[in-house]
PDB file of C-alpha atoms in Angstrom:
ATOM      1  CA  UNK A   1     236.544  14.510 155.810  1.00 62.00           C
ATOM      2  CA  UNK A   2     233.693  15.988 153.877  1.00 72.00           C
ATOM      3  CA  UNK A   3     230.597  16.958 155.881  1.00 87.00           C
ATOM      4  CA  UNK A   4     227.193  17.800 154.479  1.00 93.00           C
ATOM      5  CA  UNK A   5     224.596  19.794 156.374  1.00 94.00           C
ATOM      6  CA  UNK A   6     220.931  19.918 155.584  1.00 95.00           C
ATOM      7  CA  UNK A   7     219.309  22.703 157.514  1.00 87.00           C
ATOM      8  CA  UNK A   8     215.774  21.442 157.704  1.00 87.00           C
ATOM      9  CA  UNK A   9     214.912  18.188 159.387  1.00 91.00           C
ATOM     10  CA  UNK A  10     211.200  18.185 158.557  1.00 95.00           C
ATOM     11  CA  UNK A  11     209.298  20.500 156.253  1.00 97.00           C
ATOM     12  CA  UNK A  12     205.514  20.496 156.037  1.00 97.00           C
ATOM     13  CA  UNK A  13     203.851  22.252 153.125  1.00 96.00           C
ATOM     14  CA  UNK A  14     200.539  22.528 151.394  1.00 97.00           C
ATOM     15  CA  UNK A  15     200.145  21.624 147.754  1.00 96.00           C
ATOM     16  CA  UNK A  16     201.157  24.393 145.346  1.00 96.00           C
ATOM     17  CA  UNK A  17     203.487  25.941 147.914  1.00 97.00           C
ATOM     18  CA  UNK A  18     207.109  26.553 146.973  1.00 97.00           C
ATOM     19  CA  UNK A  19     209.856  24.409 148.422  1.00 97.00           C
ATOM     20  CA  UNK A  20     213.455  25.238 149.189  1.00 97.00           C
ATOM     21  CA  UNK A  21     215.786  22.868 151.004  1.00 97.00           C
ATOM     22  CA  UNK A  22     219.172  24.044 152.162  1.00 96.00           C
ATOM     23  CA  UNK A  23     222.409  22.116 151.802  1.00 96.00           C
ATOM     24  CA  UNK A  24     225.939  23.161 152.751  1.00 95.00           C
ATOM     25  CA  UNK A  25     229.165  21.216 152.468  1.00 92.00           C
ATOM     26  CA  UNK A  26     232.546  21.658 154.014  1.00 88.00           C
ATOM     27  CA  UNK A  27     235.108  20.836 151.333  1.00 73.00           C
ATOM     28  CA  UNK A  28     236.598  23.752 149.419  1.00 69.00           C
ATOM     29  CA  UNK A  29     237.981  21.884 146.439  1.00 76.00           C
ATOM     30  CA  UNK A  30     236.324  20.495 143.350  1.00 79.00           C
ATOM     31  CA  UNK A  31     233.245  18.524 144.238  1.00 83.00           C
ATOM     32  CA  UNK A  32     230.347  16.906 142.475  1.00 89.00           C
ATOM     33  CA  UNK A  33     226.977  17.675 144.042  1.00 93.00           C
ATOM     34  CA  UNK A  34     223.778  15.665 144.053  1.00 95.00           C
ATOM     35  CA  UNK A  35     220.254  15.612 145.337  1.00 97.00           C
ATOM     36  CA  UNK A  36     218.537  12.281 145.816  1.00 96.00           C
ATOM     37  CA  UNK A  37     214.913  11.574 146.690  1.00 97.00           C
ATOM     38  CA  UNK A  38     213.592   8.584 148.593  1.00 95.00           C
ATOM     39  CA  UNK A  39     209.845   8.029 148.385  1.00 94.00           C
ATOM     40  CA  UNK A  40     208.282   6.105 151.284  1.00 91.00           C
ATOM     41  CA  UNK A  41     209.473   2.517 151.302  1.00 87.00           C
ATOM     42  CA  UNK A  42     211.578   2.948 148.189  1.00 89.00           C
ATOM     43  CA  UNK A  43     215.211   3.336 147.221  1.00 89.00           C
ATOM     44  CA  UNK A  44     217.126   6.500 146.498  1.00 92.00           C
ATOM     45  CA  UNK A  45     216.642   8.044 143.095  1.00 94.00           C
ATOM     46  CA  UNK A  46     218.778  10.743 141.547  1.00 94.00           C
ATOM     47  CA  UNK A  47     216.924  14.070 141.255  1.00 96.00           C
ATOM     48  CA  UNK A  48     219.727  16.156 139.801  1.00 95.00           C
ATOM     49  CA  UNK A  49     223.463  16.668 139.829  1.00 94.00           C
ATOM     50  CA  UNK A  50     226.023  19.402 139.360  1.00 93.00           C
ATOM     51  CA  UNK A  51     229.516  18.868 138.036  1.00 90.00           C
ATOM     52  CA  UNK A  52     230.477  22.172 136.437  1.00 88.00           C
ATOM     53  CA  UNK A  53     229.144  24.953 134.225  1.00 90.00           C
ATOM     54  CA  UNK A  54     225.825  26.697 134.774  1.00 93.00           C
ATOM     55  CA  UNK A  55     225.314  26.779 138.552  1.00 94.00           C
ATOM     56  CA  UNK A  56     221.559  26.456 138.138  1.00 96.00           C
ATOM     57  CA  UNK A  57     220.754  22.863 137.308  1.00 96.00           C
ATOM     58  CA  UNK A  58     217.414  21.386 136.441  1.00 96.00           C
ATOM     59  CA  UNK A  59     216.416  17.899 137.405  1.00 95.00           C
ATOM     60  CA  UNK A  60     213.465  15.598 137.113  1.00 94.00           C
ATOM     61  CA  UNK A  61     209.931  16.291 138.342  1.00 94.00           C
ATOM     62  CA  UNK A  62     210.330  20.072 138.175  1.00 96.00           C
ATOM     63  CA  UNK A  63     213.146  20.327 140.697  1.00 97.00           C
ATOM     64  CA  UNK A  64     216.132  22.605 140.321  1.00 97.00           C
ATOM     65  CA  UNK A  65     219.160  23.424 142.430  1.00 97.00           C
ATOM     66  CA  UNK A  66     221.582  26.296 142.597  1.00 96.00           C
ATOM     67  CA  UNK A  67     225.276  25.909 143.320  1.00 94.00           C
ATOM     68  CA  UNK A  68     226.806  28.908 145.088  1.00 93.00           C
ATOM     69  CA  UNK A  69     230.509  28.237 145.412  1.00 90.00           C
ATOM     70  CA  UNK A  70     231.224  31.147 147.751  1.00 90.00           C
ATOM     71  CA  UNK A  71     228.642  29.859 150.203  1.00 92.00           C
ATOM     72  CA  UNK A  72     229.482  26.150 149.783  1.00 92.00           C
ATOM     73  CA  UNK A  73     225.785  25.653 149.159  1.00 94.00           C
ATOM     74  CA  UNK A  74     223.633  23.596 146.835  1.00 96.00           C
ATOM     75  CA  UNK A  75     220.008  24.375 147.634  1.00 97.00           C
ATOM     76  CA  UNK A  76     217.113  22.483 146.120  1.00 98.00           C
ATOM     77  CA  UNK A  77     213.964  24.237 144.935  1.00 97.00           C
ATOM     78  CA  UNK A  78     210.597  23.494 143.444  1.00 98.00           C
ATOM     79  CA  UNK A  79     208.165  26.323 142.661  1.00 97.00           C
ATOM     80  CA  UNK A  80     204.969  24.373 143.288  1.00 97.00           C
ATOM     81  CA  UNK A  81     204.909  21.076 145.145  1.00 97.00           C
ATOM     82  CA  UNK A  82     202.453  18.255 144.769  1.00 96.00           C
ATOM     83  CA  UNK A  83     201.247  15.675 147.254  1.00 96.00           C
ATOM     84  CA  UNK A  84     203.392  13.114 145.430  1.00 96.00           C
ATOM     85  CA  UNK A  85     206.526  15.065 146.405  1.00 97.00           C
ATOM     86  CA  UNK A  86     206.172  13.742 149.937  1.00 97.00           C
ATOM     87  CA  UNK A  87     209.503  12.015 150.477  1.00 97.00           C
ATOM     88  CA  UNK A  88     212.910  12.136 152.100  1.00 96.00           C
ATOM     89  CA  UNK A  89     215.422  14.360 150.304  1.00 97.00           C
ATOM     90  CA  UNK A  90     219.158  13.875 150.578  1.00 96.00           C
ATOM     91  CA  UNK A  91     221.926  16.200 149.543  1.00 96.00           C
ATOM     92  CA  UNK A  92     225.206  14.478 148.710  1.00 94.00           C
ATOM     93  CA  UNK A  93     228.715  15.609 147.913  1.00 91.00           C
ATOM     94  CA  UNK A  94     231.335  13.554 146.144  1.00 85.00           C
ATOM     95  CA  UNK A  95     235.052  14.195 146.450  1.00 77.00           C
ATOM     96  CA  UNK A  96     236.603  10.721 146.702  1.00 72.00           C
ATOM     97  CA  UNK A  97     233.465   9.208 148.214  1.00 77.00           C
ATOM     98  CA  UNK A  98     229.838  10.173 148.353  1.00 83.00           C
ATOM     99  CA  UNK A  99     228.871  11.759 151.662  1.00 88.00           C
ATOM    100  CA  UNK A 100     225.223  12.313 152.473  1.00 92.00           C
ATOM    101  CA  UNK A 101     223.458  14.891 154.554  1.00 94.00           C
ATOM    102  CA  UNK A 102     221.103  13.694 157.263  1.00 94.00           C
ATOM    103  CA  UNK A 103     218.100  14.125 154.994  1.00 95.00           C
ATOM    104  CA  UNK A 104     215.006  16.330 155.072  1.00 96.00           C
ATOM    105  CA  UNK A 105     211.567  14.846 155.400  1.00 96.00           C
ATOM    106  CA  UNK A 106     209.110  16.721 153.213  1.00 97.00           C
ATOM    107  CA  UNK A 107     205.415  16.259 153.874  1.00 97.00           C
ATOM    108  CA  UNK A 108     203.004  17.804 151.394  1.00 97.00           C
ATOM    109  CA  UNK A 109     199.435  18.137 152.585  1.00 95.00           C
ATOM    110  CA  UNK A 110     196.691  17.894 150.005  1.00 88.00           C
TER     111      UNK A 110
ATOM    112  CA  UNK B   1     215.538  -4.447 133.651  1.00 56.00           C
ATOM    113  CA  UNK B   2     216.713  -3.478 137.115  1.00 64.00           C
ATOM    114  CA  UNK B   3     220.090  -1.741 136.927  1.00 91.00           C
ATOM    115  CA  UNK B   4     221.212  -2.526 140.480  1.00 95.00           C
ATOM    116  CA  UNK B   5     219.448  -5.503 141.957  1.00 95.00           C
ATOM    117  CA  UNK B   6     219.827  -6.912 145.420  1.00 96.00           C
ATOM    118  CA  UNK B   7     218.347  -9.929 147.147  1.00 96.00           C
ATOM    119  CA  UNK B   8     216.628 -10.588 149.394  1.00 96.00           C
ATOM    120  CA  UNK B   9     214.441  -7.504 149.698  1.00 95.00           C
ATOM    121  CA  UNK B  10     213.207  -8.475 153.150  1.00 96.00           C
ATOM    122  CA  UNK B  11     215.029 -10.568 155.699  1.00 96.00           C
ATOM    123  CA  UNK B  12     213.925 -11.384 159.239  1.00 97.00           C
ATOM    124  CA  UNK B  13     216.364 -13.420 161.267  1.00 97.00           C
ATOM    125  CA  UNK B  14     217.348 -14.208 164.812  1.00 97.00           C
ATOM    126  CA  UNK B  15     220.266 -12.808 166.732  1.00 97.00           C
ATOM    127  CA  UNK B  16     223.430 -14.792 166.288  1.00 97.00           C
ATOM    128  CA  UNK B  17     222.593 -16.001 162.794  1.00 97.00           C
ATOM    129  CA  UNK B  18     224.768 -15.447 159.725  1.00 97.00           C
ATOM    130  CA  UNK B  19     223.170 -13.993 156.620  1.00 97.00           C
ATOM    131  CA  UNK B  20     224.157 -12.716 153.190  1.00 97.00           C
ATOM    132  CA  UNK B  21     222.776 -10.089 150.863  1.00 98.00           C
ATOM    133  CA  UNK B  22     223.621 -10.319 147.195  1.00 97.00           C
ATOM    134  CA  UNK B  23     223.991  -7.469 144.737  1.00 97.00           C
ATOM    135  CA  UNK B  24     224.436  -7.332 141.006  1.00 97.00           C
ATOM    136  CA  UNK B  25     224.641  -4.404 138.614  1.00 96.00           C
ATOM    137  CA  UNK B  26     224.213  -4.524 134.851  1.00 95.00           C
ATOM    138  CA  UNK B  27     225.315  -0.958 134.170  1.00 92.00           C
ATOM    139  CA  UNK B  28     228.906  -1.825 133.360  1.00 92.00           C
ATOM    140  CA  UNK B  29     230.090   0.278 136.295  1.00 92.00           C
ATOM    141  CA  UNK B  30     233.517  -0.230 137.808  1.00 90.00           C
ATOM    142  CA  UNK B  31     232.693   0.667 141.404  1.00 91.00           C
ATOM    143  CA  UNK B  32     230.183  -0.820 143.827  1.00 94.00           C
ATOM    144  CA  UNK B  33     229.149   0.135 147.328  1.00 94.00           C
ATOM    145  CA  UNK B  34     227.241  -0.917 150.383  1.00 95.00           C
ATOM    146  CA  UNK B  35     225.390   1.723 152.358  1.00 94.00           C
ATOM    147  CA  UNK B  36     223.487   1.307 155.607  1.00 95.00           C
ATOM    148  CA  UNK B  37     220.392   3.365 156.366  1.00 94.00           C
ATOM    149  CA  UNK B  38     219.326   3.371 159.994  1.00 91.00           C
ATOM    150  CA  UNK B  39     215.905   3.959 161.501  1.00 90.00           C
ATOM    151  CA  UNK B  40     216.466   7.730 161.409  1.00 88.00           C
ATOM    152  CA  UNK B  41     217.074   7.542 157.656  1.00 89.00           C
ATOM    153  CA  UNK B  42     220.747   8.401 158.047  1.00 91.00           C
ATOM    154  CA  UNK B  43     222.850   6.983 155.224  1.00 91.00           C
ATOM    155  CA  UNK B  44     226.360   5.788 155.889  1.00 90.00           C
ATOM    156  CA  UNK B  45     228.808   4.206 153.519  1.00 91.00           C
ATOM    157  CA  UNK B  46     230.176   0.872 154.648  1.00 93.00           C
ATOM    158  CA  UNK B  47     232.335  -0.402 151.801  1.00 91.00           C
ATOM    159  CA  UNK B  48     233.357   0.447 148.295  1.00 91.00           C
ATOM    160  CA  UNK B  49     234.987  -1.788 145.705  1.00 91.00           C
ATOM    161  CA  UNK B  50     236.591  -0.674 142.465  1.00 88.00           C
ATOM    162  CA  UNK B  51     237.211  -3.441 139.937  1.00 85.00           C
ATOM    163  CA  UNK B  52     236.972  -6.051 142.703  1.00 83.00           C
ATOM    164  CA  UNK B  53     239.405  -4.236 144.974  1.00 87.00           C
ATOM    165  CA  UNK B  54     238.382  -2.790 148.314  1.00 88.00           C
ATOM    166  CA  UNK B  55     238.912   0.975 148.297  1.00 85.00           C
ATOM    167  CA  UNK B  56     236.705   2.226 151.113  1.00 82.00           C
ATOM    168  CA  UNK B  57     236.263   0.400 154.379  1.00 82.00           C
ATOM    169  CA  UNK B  58     234.587   2.616 156.922  1.00 83.00           C
ATOM    170  CA  UNK B  59     234.457   1.822 160.608  1.00 79.00           C
ATOM    171  CA  UNK B  60     232.305  -1.258 160.407  1.00 88.00           C
ATOM    172  CA  UNK B  61     232.403  -4.272 162.747  1.00 91.00           C
ATOM    173  CA  UNK B  62     234.430  -7.091 161.245  1.00 91.00           C
ATOM    174  CA  UNK B  63     231.312  -9.240 161.434  1.00 95.00           C
ATOM    175  CA  UNK B  64     230.507  -7.541 158.120  1.00 95.00           C
ATOM    176  CA  UNK B  65     232.493  -8.920 155.218  1.00 94.00           C
ATOM    177  CA  UNK B  66     232.013  -7.814 151.619  1.00 94.00           C
ATOM    178  CA  UNK B  67     232.971 -10.050 148.744  1.00 94.00           C
ATOM    179  CA  UNK B  68     233.295  -9.047 145.118  1.00 93.00           C
ATOM    180  CA  UNK B  69     233.706 -12.037 142.807  1.00 92.00           C
ATOM    181  CA  UNK B  70     233.724  -9.742 139.775  1.00 92.00           C
ATOM    182  CA  UNK B  71     233.079  -6.074 139.130  1.00 90.00           C
ATOM    183  CA  UNK B  72     229.375  -6.653 138.532  1.00 95.00           C
ATOM    184  CA  UNK B  73     228.764  -8.280 141.910  1.00 96.00           C
ATOM    185  CA  UNK B  74     229.259  -7.195 145.487  1.00 96.00           C
ATOM    186  CA  UNK B  75     227.835  -9.378 148.224  1.00 96.00           C
ATOM    187  CA  UNK B  76     227.606  -8.601 151.909  1.00 97.00           C
ATOM    188  CA  UNK B  77     227.951 -11.309 154.509  1.00 97.00           C
ATOM    189  CA  UNK B  78     227.092 -10.631 158.120  1.00 97.00           C
ATOM    190  CA  UNK B  79     228.137 -12.954 160.929  1.00 96.00           C
ATOM    191  CA  UNK B  80     226.628 -13.215 164.392  1.00 97.00           C
ATOM    192  CA  UNK B  81     223.815 -10.778 163.730  1.00 97.00           C
ATOM    193  CA  UNK B  82     222.917  -8.329 166.485  1.00 96.00           C
ATOM    194  CA  UNK B  83     219.760  -6.317 167.125  1.00 96.00           C
ATOM    195  CA  UNK B  84     221.586  -3.145 166.132  1.00 94.00           C
ATOM    196  CA  UNK B  85     222.217  -4.533 162.668  1.00 96.00           C
ATOM    197  CA  UNK B  86     218.551  -4.022 161.856  1.00 97.00           C
ATOM    198  CA  UNK B  87     218.513  -1.479 159.039  1.00 96.00           C
ATOM    199  CA  UNK B  88     218.056  -1.082 155.332  1.00 96.00           C
ATOM    200  CA  UNK B  89     221.154  -2.008 153.345  1.00 97.00           C
ATOM    201  CA  UNK B  90     221.547  -0.410 149.947  1.00 96.00           C
ATOM    202  CA  UNK B  91     223.850  -1.638 147.267  1.00 96.00           C
ATOM    203  CA  UNK B  92     224.961   0.946 144.737  1.00 95.00           C
ATOM    204  CA  UNK B  93     227.268   1.353 141.781  1.00 94.00           C
ATOM    205  CA  UNK B  94     228.989   4.085 139.842  1.00 91.00           C
ATOM    206  CA  UNK B  95     231.450   4.743 137.076  1.00 86.00           C
ATOM    207  CA  UNK B  96     234.519   6.939 137.214  1.00 76.00           C
ATOM    208  CA  UNK B  97     234.300   7.951 133.576  1.00 74.00           C
ATOM    209  CA  UNK B  98     234.341  11.643 132.737  1.00 66.00           C
ATOM    210  CA  UNK B  99     230.649  11.711 131.847  1.00 68.00           C
ATOM    211  CA  UNK B 100     229.234   9.998 134.927  1.00 69.00           C
ATOM    212  CA  UNK B 101     231.759  11.513 137.385  1.00 70.00           C
ATOM    213  CA  UNK B 102     230.949   8.838 139.888  1.00 75.00           C
ATOM    214  CA  UNK B 103     227.176   9.400 139.939  1.00 86.00           C
ATOM    215  CA  UNK B 104     225.879   6.688 142.214  1.00 90.00           C
ATOM    216  CA  UNK B 105     222.874   4.525 141.381  1.00 92.00           C
ATOM    217  CA  UNK B 106     221.163   2.623 144.146  1.00 94.00           C
ATOM    218  CA  UNK B 107     219.493  -0.728 144.382  1.00 95.00           C
ATOM    219  CA  UNK B 108     216.076  -1.106 145.945  1.00 93.00           C
ATOM    220  CA  UNK B 109     217.373  -1.946 149.375  1.00 95.00           C
ATOM    221  CA  UNK B 110     217.323  -4.968 151.647  1.00 96.00           C
ATOM    222  CA  UNK B 111     215.275  -4.548 154.814  1.00 96.00           C
ATOM    223  CA  UNK B 112     217.028  -6.540 157.534  1.00 97.00           C
ATOM    224  CA  UNK B 113     215.251  -7.132 160.842  1.00 97.00           C
ATOM    225  CA  UNK B 114     217.077  -8.947 163.613  1.00 97.00           C
ATOM    226  CA  UNK B 115     214.850 -10.318 166.369  1.00 96.00           C
TER     227      UNK B 115
END
């Protein structure tokens, strides 16, 4: 079964700092990769996704992610965070079903 | 227009009761899901239906029974509720077409509290 690892449980940043969240998955075949964001008290929203092609994908709200096949990784980045980026971030991998990582809580201090 | 809508949003009930959560999607998707998010924010798939047929049934107590009357609806019925059932339940849907590649869209969640 697919497993998804998110390296950081809780990240605390100041506004304007850069953010990078790590994600690794276990399956070596063709996968579809996703990052979802969950703002406090809300549902999961799709930030970005990778299916194929350019391994650097851009999503909403200034986020981007890089797929590195050799490392089974799909790390999320944002050059300059805002207070409104405070949320839970989930990496997900889809082979025959969508498997989620445990999530990373990001707290941005004003 | 909400793409994936679920009701109720909040539900407080006593142990031993039976309750249902309803879900509807208007995206024309062929697959629907129920996910459970526990107090530590961990997300776990419970069930998946494709065109009204059950395709994923994870290790879930048989007190939980999904029902899909058509491909736009997937309801979740829970019998004999227990304290440990307290969680947020998310309905979701996706399409297997070549463009969407099974990108999953979530409803707003149903916050279930068992007292």
